[in-house]
mmCIF file of C-alpha atoms in Angstrom:
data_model
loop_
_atom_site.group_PDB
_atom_site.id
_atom_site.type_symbol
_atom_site.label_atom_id
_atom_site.label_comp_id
_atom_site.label_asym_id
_atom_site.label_seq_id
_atom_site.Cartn_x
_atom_site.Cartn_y
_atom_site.Cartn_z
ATOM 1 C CA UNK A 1 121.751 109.074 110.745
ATOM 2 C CA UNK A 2 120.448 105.768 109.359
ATOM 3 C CA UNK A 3 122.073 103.994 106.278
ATOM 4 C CA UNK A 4 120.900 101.288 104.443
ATOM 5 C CA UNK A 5 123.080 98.145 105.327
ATOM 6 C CA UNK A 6 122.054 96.363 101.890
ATOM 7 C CA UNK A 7 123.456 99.219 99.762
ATOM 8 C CA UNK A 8 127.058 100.871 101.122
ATOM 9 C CA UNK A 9 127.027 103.262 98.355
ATOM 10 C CA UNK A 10 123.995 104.860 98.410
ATOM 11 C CA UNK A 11 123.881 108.185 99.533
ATOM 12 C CA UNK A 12 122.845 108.960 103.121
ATOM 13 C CA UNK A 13 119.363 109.196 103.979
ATOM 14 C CA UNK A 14 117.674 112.570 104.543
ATOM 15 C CA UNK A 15 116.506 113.908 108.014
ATOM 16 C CA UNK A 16 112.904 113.957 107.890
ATOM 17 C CA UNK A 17 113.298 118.109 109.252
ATOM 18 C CA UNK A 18 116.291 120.772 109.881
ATOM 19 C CA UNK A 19 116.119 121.898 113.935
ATOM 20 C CA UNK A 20 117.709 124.975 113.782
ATOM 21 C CA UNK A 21 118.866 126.215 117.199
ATOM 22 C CA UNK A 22 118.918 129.463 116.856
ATOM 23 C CA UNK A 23 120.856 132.008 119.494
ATOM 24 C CA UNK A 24 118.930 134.448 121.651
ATOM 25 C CA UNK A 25 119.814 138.189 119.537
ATOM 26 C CA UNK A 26 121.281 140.511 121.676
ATOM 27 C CA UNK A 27 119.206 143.659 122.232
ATOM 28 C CA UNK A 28 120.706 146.883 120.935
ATOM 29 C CA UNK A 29 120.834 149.658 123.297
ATOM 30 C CA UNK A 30 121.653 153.217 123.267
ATOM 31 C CA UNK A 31 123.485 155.037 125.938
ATOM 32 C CA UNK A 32 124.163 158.558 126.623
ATOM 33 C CA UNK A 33 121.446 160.287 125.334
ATOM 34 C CA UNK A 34 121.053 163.415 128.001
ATOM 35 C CA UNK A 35 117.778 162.222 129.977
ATOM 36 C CA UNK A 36 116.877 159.024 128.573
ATOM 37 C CA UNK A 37 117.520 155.507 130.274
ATOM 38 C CA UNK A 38 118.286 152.172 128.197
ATOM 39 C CA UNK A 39 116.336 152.204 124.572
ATOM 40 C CA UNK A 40 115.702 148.552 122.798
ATOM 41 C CA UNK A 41 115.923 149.059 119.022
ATOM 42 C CA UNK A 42 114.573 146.437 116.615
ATOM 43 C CA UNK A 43 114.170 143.378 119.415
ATOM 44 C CA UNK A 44 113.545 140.257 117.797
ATOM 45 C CA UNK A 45 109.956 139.279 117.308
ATOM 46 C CA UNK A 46 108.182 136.356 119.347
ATOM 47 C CA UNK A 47 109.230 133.142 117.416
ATOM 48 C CA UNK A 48 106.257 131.218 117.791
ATOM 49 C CA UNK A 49 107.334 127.235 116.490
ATOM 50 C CA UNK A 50 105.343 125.625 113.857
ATOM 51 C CA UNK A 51 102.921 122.896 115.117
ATOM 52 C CA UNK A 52 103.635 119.529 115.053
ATOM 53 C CA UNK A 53 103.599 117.764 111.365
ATOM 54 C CA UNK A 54 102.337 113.864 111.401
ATOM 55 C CA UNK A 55 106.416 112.439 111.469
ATOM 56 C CA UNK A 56 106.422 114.534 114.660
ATOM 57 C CA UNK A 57 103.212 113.074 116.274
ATOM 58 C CA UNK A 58 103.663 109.657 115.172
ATOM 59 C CA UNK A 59 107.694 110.034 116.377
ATOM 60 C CA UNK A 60 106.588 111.060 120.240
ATOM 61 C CA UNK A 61 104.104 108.722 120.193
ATOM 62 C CA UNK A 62 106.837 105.552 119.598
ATOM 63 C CA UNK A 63 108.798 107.588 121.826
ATOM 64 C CA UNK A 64 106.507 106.918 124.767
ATOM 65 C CA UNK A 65 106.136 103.139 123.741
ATOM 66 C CA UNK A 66 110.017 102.791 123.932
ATOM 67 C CA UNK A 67 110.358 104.320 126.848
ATOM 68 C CA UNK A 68 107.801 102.049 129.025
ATOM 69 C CA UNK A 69 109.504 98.953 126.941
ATOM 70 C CA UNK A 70 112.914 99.987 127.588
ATOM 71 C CA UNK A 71 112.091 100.447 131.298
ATOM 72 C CA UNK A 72 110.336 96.958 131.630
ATOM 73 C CA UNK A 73 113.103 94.816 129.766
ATOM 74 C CA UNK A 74 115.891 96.399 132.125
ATOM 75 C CA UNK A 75 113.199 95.787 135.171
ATOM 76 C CA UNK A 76 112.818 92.319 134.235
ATOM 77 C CA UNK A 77 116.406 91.557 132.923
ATOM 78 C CA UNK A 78 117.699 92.696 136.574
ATOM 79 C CA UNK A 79 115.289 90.633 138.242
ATOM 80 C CA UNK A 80 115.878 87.621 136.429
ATOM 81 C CA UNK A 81 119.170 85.457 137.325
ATOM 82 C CA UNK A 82 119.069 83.293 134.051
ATOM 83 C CA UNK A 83 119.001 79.980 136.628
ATOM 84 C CA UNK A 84 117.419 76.825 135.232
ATOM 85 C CA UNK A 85 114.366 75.531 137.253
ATOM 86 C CA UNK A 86 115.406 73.100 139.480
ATOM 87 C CA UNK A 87 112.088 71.388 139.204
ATOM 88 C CA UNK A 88 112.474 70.756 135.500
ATOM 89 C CA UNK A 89 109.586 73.282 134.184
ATOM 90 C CA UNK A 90 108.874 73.136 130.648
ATOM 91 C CA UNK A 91 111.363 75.197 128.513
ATOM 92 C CA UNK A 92 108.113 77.552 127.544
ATOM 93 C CA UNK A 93 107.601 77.960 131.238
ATOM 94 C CA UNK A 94 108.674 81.583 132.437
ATOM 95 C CA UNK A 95 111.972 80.415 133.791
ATOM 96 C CA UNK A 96 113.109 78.760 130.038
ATOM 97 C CA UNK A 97 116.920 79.341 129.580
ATOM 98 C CA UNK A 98 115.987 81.274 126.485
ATOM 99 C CA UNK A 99 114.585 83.737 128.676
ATOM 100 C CA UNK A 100 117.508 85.627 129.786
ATOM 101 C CA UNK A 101 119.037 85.982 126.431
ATOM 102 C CA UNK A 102 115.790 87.228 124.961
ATOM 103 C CA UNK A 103 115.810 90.274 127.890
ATOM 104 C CA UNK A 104 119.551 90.578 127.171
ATOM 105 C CA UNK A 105 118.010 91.043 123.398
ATOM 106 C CA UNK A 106 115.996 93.516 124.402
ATOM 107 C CA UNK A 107 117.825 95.880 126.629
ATOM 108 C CA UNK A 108 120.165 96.143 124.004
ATOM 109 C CA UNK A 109 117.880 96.554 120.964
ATOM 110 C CA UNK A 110 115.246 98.788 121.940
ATOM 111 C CA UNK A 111 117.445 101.871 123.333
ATOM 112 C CA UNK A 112 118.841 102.040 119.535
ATOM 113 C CA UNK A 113 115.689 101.880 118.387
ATOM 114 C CA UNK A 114 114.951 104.902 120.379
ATOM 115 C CA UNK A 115 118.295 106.958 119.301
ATOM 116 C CA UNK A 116 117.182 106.430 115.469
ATOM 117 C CA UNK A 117 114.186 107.953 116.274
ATOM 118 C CA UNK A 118 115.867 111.301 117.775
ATOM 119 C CA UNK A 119 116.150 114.432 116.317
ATOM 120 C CA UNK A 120 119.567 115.600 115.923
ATOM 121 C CA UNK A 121 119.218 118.405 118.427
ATOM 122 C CA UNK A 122 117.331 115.827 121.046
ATOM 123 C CA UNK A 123 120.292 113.012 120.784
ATOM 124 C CA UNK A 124 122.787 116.170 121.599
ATOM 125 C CA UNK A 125 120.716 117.181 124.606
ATOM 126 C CA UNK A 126 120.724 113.319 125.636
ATOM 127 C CA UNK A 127 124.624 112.963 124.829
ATOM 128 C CA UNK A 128 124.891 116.381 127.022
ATOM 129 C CA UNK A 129 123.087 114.827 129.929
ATOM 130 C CA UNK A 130 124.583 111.608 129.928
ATOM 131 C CA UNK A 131 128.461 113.134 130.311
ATOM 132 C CA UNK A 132 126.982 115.551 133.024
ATOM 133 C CA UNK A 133 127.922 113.738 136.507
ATOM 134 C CA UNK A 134 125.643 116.179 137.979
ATOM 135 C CA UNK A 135 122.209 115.038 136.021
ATOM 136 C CA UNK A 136 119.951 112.315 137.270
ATOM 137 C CA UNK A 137 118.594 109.498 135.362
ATOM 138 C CA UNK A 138 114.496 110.394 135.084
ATOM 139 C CA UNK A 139 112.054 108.290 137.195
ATOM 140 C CA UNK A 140 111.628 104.889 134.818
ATOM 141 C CA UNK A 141 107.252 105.747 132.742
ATOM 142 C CA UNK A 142 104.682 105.139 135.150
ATOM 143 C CA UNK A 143 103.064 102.859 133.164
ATOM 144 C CA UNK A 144 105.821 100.813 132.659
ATOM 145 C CA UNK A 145 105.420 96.671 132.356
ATOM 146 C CA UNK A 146 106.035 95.331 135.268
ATOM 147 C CA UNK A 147 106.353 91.422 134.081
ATOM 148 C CA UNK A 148 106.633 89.240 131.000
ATOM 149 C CA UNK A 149 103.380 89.350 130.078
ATOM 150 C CA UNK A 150 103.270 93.144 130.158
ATOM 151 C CA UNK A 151 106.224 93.499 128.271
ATOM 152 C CA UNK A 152 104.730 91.291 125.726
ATOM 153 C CA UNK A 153 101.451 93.717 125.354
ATOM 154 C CA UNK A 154 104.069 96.918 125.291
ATOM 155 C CA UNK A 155 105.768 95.151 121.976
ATOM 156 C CA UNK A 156 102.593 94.491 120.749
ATOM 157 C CA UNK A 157 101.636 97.765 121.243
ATOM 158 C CA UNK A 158 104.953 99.322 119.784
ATOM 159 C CA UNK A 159 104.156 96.940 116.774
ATOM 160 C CA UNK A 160 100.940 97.937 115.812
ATOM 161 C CA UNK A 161 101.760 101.966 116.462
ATOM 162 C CA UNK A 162 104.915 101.481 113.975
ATOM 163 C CA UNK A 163 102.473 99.700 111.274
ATOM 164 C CA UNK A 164 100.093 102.361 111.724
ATOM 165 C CA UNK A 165 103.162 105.081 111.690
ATOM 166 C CA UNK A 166 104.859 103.816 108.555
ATOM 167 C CA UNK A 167 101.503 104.021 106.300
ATOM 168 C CA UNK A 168 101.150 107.892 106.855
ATOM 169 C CA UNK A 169 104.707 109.454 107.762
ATOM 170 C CA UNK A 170 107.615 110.634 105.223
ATOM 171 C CA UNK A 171 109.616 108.237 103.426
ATOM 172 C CA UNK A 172 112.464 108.789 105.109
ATOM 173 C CA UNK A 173 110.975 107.990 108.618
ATOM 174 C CA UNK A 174 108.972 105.280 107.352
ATOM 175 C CA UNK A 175 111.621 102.759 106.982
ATOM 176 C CA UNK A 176 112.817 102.645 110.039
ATOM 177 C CA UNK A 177 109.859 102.427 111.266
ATOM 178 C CA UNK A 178 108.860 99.887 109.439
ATOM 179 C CA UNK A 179 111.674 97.940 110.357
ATOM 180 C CA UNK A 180 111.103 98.607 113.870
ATOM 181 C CA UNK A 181 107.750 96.735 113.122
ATOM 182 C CA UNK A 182 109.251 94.125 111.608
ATOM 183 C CA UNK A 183 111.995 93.790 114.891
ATOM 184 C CA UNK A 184 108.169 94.324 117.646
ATOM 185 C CA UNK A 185 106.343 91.179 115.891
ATOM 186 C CA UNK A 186 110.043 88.842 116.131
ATOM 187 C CA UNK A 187 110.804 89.746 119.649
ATOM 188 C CA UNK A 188 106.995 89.665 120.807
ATOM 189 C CA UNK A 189 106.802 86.087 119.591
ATOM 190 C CA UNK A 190 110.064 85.270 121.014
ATOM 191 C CA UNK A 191 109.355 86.848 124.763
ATOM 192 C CA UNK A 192 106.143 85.015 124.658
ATOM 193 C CA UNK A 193 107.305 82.138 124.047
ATOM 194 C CA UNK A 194 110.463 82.292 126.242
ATOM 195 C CA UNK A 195 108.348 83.623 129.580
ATOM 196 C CA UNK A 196 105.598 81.486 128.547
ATOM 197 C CA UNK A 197 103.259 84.798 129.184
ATOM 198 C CA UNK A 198 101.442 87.204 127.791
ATOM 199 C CA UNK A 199 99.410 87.201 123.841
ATOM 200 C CA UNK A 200 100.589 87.966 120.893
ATOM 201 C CA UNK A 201 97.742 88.453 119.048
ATOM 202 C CA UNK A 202 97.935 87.610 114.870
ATOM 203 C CA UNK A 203 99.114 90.761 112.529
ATOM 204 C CA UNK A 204 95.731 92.596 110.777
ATOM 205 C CA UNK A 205 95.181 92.137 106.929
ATOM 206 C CA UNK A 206 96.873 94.738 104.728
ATOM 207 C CA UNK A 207 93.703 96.054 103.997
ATOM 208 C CA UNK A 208 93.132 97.250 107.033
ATOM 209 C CA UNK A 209 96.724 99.055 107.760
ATOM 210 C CA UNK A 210 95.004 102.752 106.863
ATOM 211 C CA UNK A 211 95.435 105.947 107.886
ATOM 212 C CA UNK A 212 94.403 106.460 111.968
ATOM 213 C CA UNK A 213 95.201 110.266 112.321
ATOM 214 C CA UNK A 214 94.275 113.471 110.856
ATOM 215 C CA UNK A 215 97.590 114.556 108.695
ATOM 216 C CA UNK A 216 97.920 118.241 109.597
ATOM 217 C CA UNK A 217 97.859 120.183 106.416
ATOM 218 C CA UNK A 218 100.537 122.546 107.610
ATOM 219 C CA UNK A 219 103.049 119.834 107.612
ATOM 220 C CA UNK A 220 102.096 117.438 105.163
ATOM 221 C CA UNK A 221 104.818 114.314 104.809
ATOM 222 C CA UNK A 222 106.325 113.968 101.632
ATOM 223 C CA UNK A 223 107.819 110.246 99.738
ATOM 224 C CA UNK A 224 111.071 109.645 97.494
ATOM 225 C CA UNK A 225 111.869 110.013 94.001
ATOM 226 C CA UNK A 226 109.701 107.880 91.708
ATOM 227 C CA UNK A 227 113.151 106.278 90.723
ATOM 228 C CA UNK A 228 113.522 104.885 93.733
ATOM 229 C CA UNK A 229 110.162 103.157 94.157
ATOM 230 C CA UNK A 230 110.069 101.684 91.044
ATOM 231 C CA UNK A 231 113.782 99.929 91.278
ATOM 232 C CA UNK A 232 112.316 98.920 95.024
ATOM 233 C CA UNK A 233 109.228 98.025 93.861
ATOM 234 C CA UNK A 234 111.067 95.558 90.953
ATOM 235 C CA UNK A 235 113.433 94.024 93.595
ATOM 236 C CA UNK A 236 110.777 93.118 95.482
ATOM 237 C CA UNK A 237 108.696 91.297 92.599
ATOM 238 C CA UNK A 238 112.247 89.533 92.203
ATOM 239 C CA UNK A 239 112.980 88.129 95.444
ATOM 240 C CA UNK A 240 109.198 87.394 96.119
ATOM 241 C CA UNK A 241 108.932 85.187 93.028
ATOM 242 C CA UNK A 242 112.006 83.535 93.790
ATOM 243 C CA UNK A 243 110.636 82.535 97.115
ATOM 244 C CA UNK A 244 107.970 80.956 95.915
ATOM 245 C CA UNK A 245 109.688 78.738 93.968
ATOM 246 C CA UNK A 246 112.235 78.104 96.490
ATOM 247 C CA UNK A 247 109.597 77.296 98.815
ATOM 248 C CA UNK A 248 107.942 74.732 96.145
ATOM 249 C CA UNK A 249 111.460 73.105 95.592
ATOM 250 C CA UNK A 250 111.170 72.638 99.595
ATOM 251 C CA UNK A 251 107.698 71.276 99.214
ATOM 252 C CA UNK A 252 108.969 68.724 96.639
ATOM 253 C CA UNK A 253 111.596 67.474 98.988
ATOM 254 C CA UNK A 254 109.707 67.274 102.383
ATOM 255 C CA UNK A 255 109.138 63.423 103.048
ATOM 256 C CA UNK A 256 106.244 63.916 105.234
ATOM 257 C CA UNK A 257 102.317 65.567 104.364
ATOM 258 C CA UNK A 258 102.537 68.459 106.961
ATOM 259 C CA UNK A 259 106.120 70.053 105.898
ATOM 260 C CA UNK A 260 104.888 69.278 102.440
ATOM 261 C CA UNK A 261 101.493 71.676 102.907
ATOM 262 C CA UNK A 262 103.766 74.174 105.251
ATOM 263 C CA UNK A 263 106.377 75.238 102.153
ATOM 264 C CA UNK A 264 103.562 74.946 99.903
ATOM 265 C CA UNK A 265 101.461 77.569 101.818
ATOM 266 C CA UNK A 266 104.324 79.752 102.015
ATOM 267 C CA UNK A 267 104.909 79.656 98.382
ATOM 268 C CA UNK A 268 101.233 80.512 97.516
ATOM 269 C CA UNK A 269 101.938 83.686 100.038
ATOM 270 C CA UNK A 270 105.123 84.870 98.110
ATOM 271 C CA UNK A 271 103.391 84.501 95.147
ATOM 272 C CA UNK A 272 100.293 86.033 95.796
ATOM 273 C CA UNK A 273 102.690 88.827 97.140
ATOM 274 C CA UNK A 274 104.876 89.036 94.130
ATOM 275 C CA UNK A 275 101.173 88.804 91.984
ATOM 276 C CA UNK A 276 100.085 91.914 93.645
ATOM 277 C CA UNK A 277 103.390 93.875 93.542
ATOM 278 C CA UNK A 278 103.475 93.511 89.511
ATOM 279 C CA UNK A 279 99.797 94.846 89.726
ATOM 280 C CA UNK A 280 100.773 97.560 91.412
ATOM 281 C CA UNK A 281 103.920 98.017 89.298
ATOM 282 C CA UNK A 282 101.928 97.961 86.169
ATOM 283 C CA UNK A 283 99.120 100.457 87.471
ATOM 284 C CA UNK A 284 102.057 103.318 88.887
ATOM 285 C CA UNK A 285 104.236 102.589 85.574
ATOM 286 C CA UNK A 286 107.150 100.837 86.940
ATOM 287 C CA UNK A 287 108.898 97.722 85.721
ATOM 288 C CA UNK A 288 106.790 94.743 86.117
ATOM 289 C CA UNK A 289 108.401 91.784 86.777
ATOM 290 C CA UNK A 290 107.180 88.428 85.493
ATOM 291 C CA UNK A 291 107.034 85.055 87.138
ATOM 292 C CA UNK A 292 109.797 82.439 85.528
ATOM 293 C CA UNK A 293 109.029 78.939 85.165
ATOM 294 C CA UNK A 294 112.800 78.020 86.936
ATOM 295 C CA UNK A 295 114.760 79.741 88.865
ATOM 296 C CA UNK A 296 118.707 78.925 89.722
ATOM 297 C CA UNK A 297 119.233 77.416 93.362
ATOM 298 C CA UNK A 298 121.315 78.464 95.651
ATOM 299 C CA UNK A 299 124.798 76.919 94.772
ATOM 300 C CA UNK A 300 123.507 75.324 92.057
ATOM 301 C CA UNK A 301 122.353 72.406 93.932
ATOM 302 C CA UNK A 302 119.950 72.465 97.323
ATOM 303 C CA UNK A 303 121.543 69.889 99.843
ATOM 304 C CA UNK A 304 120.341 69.549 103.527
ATOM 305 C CA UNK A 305 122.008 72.105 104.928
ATOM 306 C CA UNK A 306 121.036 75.060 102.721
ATOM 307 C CA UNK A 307 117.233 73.650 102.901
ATOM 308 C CA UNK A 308 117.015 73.832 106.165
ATOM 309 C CA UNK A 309 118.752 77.589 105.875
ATOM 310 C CA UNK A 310 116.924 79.167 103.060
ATOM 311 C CA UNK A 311 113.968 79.809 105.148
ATOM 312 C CA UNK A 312 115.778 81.910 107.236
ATOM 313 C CA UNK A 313 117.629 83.480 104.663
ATOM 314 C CA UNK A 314 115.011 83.848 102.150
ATOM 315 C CA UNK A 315 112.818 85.717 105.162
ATOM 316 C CA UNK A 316 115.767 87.978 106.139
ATOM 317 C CA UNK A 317 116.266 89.624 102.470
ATOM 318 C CA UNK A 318 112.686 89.738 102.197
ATOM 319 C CA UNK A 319 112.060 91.915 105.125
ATOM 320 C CA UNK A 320 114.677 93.960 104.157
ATOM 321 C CA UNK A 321 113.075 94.501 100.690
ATOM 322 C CA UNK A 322 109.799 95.588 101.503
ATOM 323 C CA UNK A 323 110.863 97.865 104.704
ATOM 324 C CA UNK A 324 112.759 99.825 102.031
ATOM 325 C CA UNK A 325 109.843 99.238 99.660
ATOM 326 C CA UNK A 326 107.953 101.110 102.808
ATOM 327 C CA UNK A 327 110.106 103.793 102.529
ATOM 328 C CA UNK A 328 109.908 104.360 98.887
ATOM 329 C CA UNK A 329 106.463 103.581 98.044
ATOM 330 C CA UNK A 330 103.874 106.392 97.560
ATOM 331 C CA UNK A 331 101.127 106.321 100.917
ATOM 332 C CA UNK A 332 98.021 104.094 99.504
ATOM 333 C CA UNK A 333 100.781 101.906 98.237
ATOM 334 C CA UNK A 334 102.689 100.724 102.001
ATOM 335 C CA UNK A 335 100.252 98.427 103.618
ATOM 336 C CA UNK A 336 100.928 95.064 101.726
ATOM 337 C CA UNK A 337 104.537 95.642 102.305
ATOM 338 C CA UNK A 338 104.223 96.778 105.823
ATOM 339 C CA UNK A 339 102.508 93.670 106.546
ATOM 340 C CA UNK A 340 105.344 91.742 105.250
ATOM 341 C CA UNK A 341 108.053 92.715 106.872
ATOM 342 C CA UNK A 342 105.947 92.043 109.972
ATOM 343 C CA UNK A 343 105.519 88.389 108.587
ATOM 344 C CA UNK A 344 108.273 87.853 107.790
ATOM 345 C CA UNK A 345 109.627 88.819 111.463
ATOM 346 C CA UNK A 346 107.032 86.806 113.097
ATOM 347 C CA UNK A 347 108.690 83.938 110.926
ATOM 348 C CA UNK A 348 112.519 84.743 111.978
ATOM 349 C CA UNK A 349 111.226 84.230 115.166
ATOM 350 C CA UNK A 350 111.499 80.230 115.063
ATOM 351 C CA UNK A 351 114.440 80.393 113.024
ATOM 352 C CA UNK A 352 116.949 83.020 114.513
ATOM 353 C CA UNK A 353 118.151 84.205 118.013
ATOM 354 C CA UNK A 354 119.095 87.633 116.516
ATOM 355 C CA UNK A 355 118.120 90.537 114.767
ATOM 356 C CA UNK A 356 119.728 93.845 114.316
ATOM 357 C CA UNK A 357 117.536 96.658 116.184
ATOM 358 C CA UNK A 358 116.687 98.032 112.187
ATOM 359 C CA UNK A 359 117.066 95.454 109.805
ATOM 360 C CA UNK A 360 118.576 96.704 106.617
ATOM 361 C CA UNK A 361 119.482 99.767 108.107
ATOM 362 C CA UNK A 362 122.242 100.301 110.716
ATOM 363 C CA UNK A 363 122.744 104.288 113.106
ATOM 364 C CA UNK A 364 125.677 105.804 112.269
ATOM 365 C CA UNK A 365 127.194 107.725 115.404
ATOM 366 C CA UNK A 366 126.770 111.854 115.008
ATOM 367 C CA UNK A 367 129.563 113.815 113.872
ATOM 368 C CA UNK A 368 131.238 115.249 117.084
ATOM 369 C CA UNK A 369 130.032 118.213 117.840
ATOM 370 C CA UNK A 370 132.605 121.387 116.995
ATOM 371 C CA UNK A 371 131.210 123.609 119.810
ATOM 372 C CA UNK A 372 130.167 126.319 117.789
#
């Protein structure tokens, strides 16, 4: 079960579908009828299960992604002994210091990601397997990374499958998702960077985040109550307006042309983001937000310290806005926000070390089972 980490009291999510294990029914049988052997009476019918709907498809898909990532990150983490080159190589160079804690990152991060993505009845067959001592761990993918740079193409990949996941399935799944995008594009960056290896290659335009599978129409996914897109929709004109003018304040303090053009390119970006959210807002009926010519700073004044943090924190809240923007927002309307909180991700990447596996969101542990 996911939660949102930004709002305690909101209700718990909704599972995207109800597995239903159901028993085997017991035949009825007659006996002792003169002449006549066992008789079945009204044996269930052959349950034949309904095909997989687009969460499922989508969901087995990142399944297989995870798996080969999880299984190259533990490869590489036990092959690498964290020591410092005694020859001095550059700290990009694939035996940086950072590298170690990024794999550390990594083995921890992506098997979460992969519980979150479990059906109820597949995380009680894993839990069951696990506190077996008989059962065997299975044989690590096939196709599993066998280096840094690999790794770094299997993120890649797992971003750009999530993307593509969270602009066709249900609301519910699309948030995580989303912020499992968000997570691929900070710890590609950071790998690459750390093993000096592999390509990260730049994030596609929102226009061209679109549907890449055939929804089948016997399981169509459904979004959330127009209540909660709009209120998401408004936060996120908020908070994208007030980065811009944060990142303009920056702009007016940096003492030197290129950190002056930097913050000033990011505040045309949260701008033009917040521009297009109070188009869409206005088009769908929901509260449009408009731009202010002054906003309060943090504190009330901006010393040193919080400018060199509100980067960092502005990027973190933003991410977490439009991954639950993602979640809310009908189909057509996901892309620009997708592409966001992959953005913003690719920027935490140069300003953090850490990042929970599903930012905004954290897995709450399954109710023990009662063994009924």
């Amino acid at each position: 079960m996911l939660l949102p980490t930004d709002s305690p009291s909101a209700a718990r999510l909704p599972s995207r579908r109800r597995v239903l294990a159901a028993g085997a029914l017991g035949v009825l049988a007659l006996t002792g009828l003169p002449g006549c052997g066992r008789i079945a009476v009204g044996g269930p019918e052959p349950y034949t299960p309904p095909p997989p709907g687009i969460d499922d498809l989508y969901r087995a898909d990142l399944l297989d992604v995870l798996d080969r990532a999880i299984a190259g990150a533990e490869a590489l983490a036990d092959a690498d002994d964290g020591a410092p080159d005694p020859s001095g190589a550059s700290a990009d160079g694939p035996t940086s210091p950072a590298l170690p804690g990024v794999l550390a990152m990594l083995v921890a991060a992506l098997p979460a990601q992969r519980a979150a993505l479990l059906t109820g009845a597949e995380a009680e067959r894993a839990a069951t397997a696990g506190s077996d001592p008989a059962s065997t761990s299975p044989p690590p993918p096939a196709a599993a990374p066998t280096d840094a740079a690999g790794l770094v193409a299997v993120l890649v990949e797992l971003r750009q499958l999530a993307a593509d996941a969270a602009r066709q399935v249900s609301g519910s799944l699309a948030r995580p998702v989303a912020a499992i995008a968000a997570h691929s594009a900070w710890s590609a960056r950071r790998l690459h960077v750390a093993a000096g290896a592999g390509d990260v290659p730049p994030l596609r335009p929102a226009e061209e985040i679109v549907p890449s599978r055939e929804v089948p129409t016997t399981d169509p996914p459904t979004v959330g109550a127009e209540v909660d897109y709009h209120s998401t929709i408004e936060q996120a004109q908020q908070e994208e307006w007030y980065a811009g003018y944060l990142y303009e304040v920056l702009a007016a303090r940096a003492t030197d042309d290129g950190g002056r053009e930097a913050y000033l390119a990011h505040s045309d970006r949260h701008r033009a983001r917040a521009e297009s959210l109070a188009a869409i807002a206005e088009e769908d009926g929901a509260p449009v937000v408009p731009r202010q010519a002054v906003y309060a700073l943090p504190g009330g004044t901006l010393d040193d310290r919080m400018a060199a943090e509100l980067p960092r924190m502005l990027a973190e809240g933003l991410l977490v806005d439009h991954a639950a923007l993602v979640g809310a927002a009908p189909f057509d309307r996901r892309p620009l926000s997708i592409l966001a909180t992959m953005q913003e991700g690719e920027l935490l990447a140069t300003r953090t070390e850490e990042m929970p596996p599903l930012p905004g969101l954290e897995i709450e542990d399954p109710a023990p089972s009662d063994g009924g």
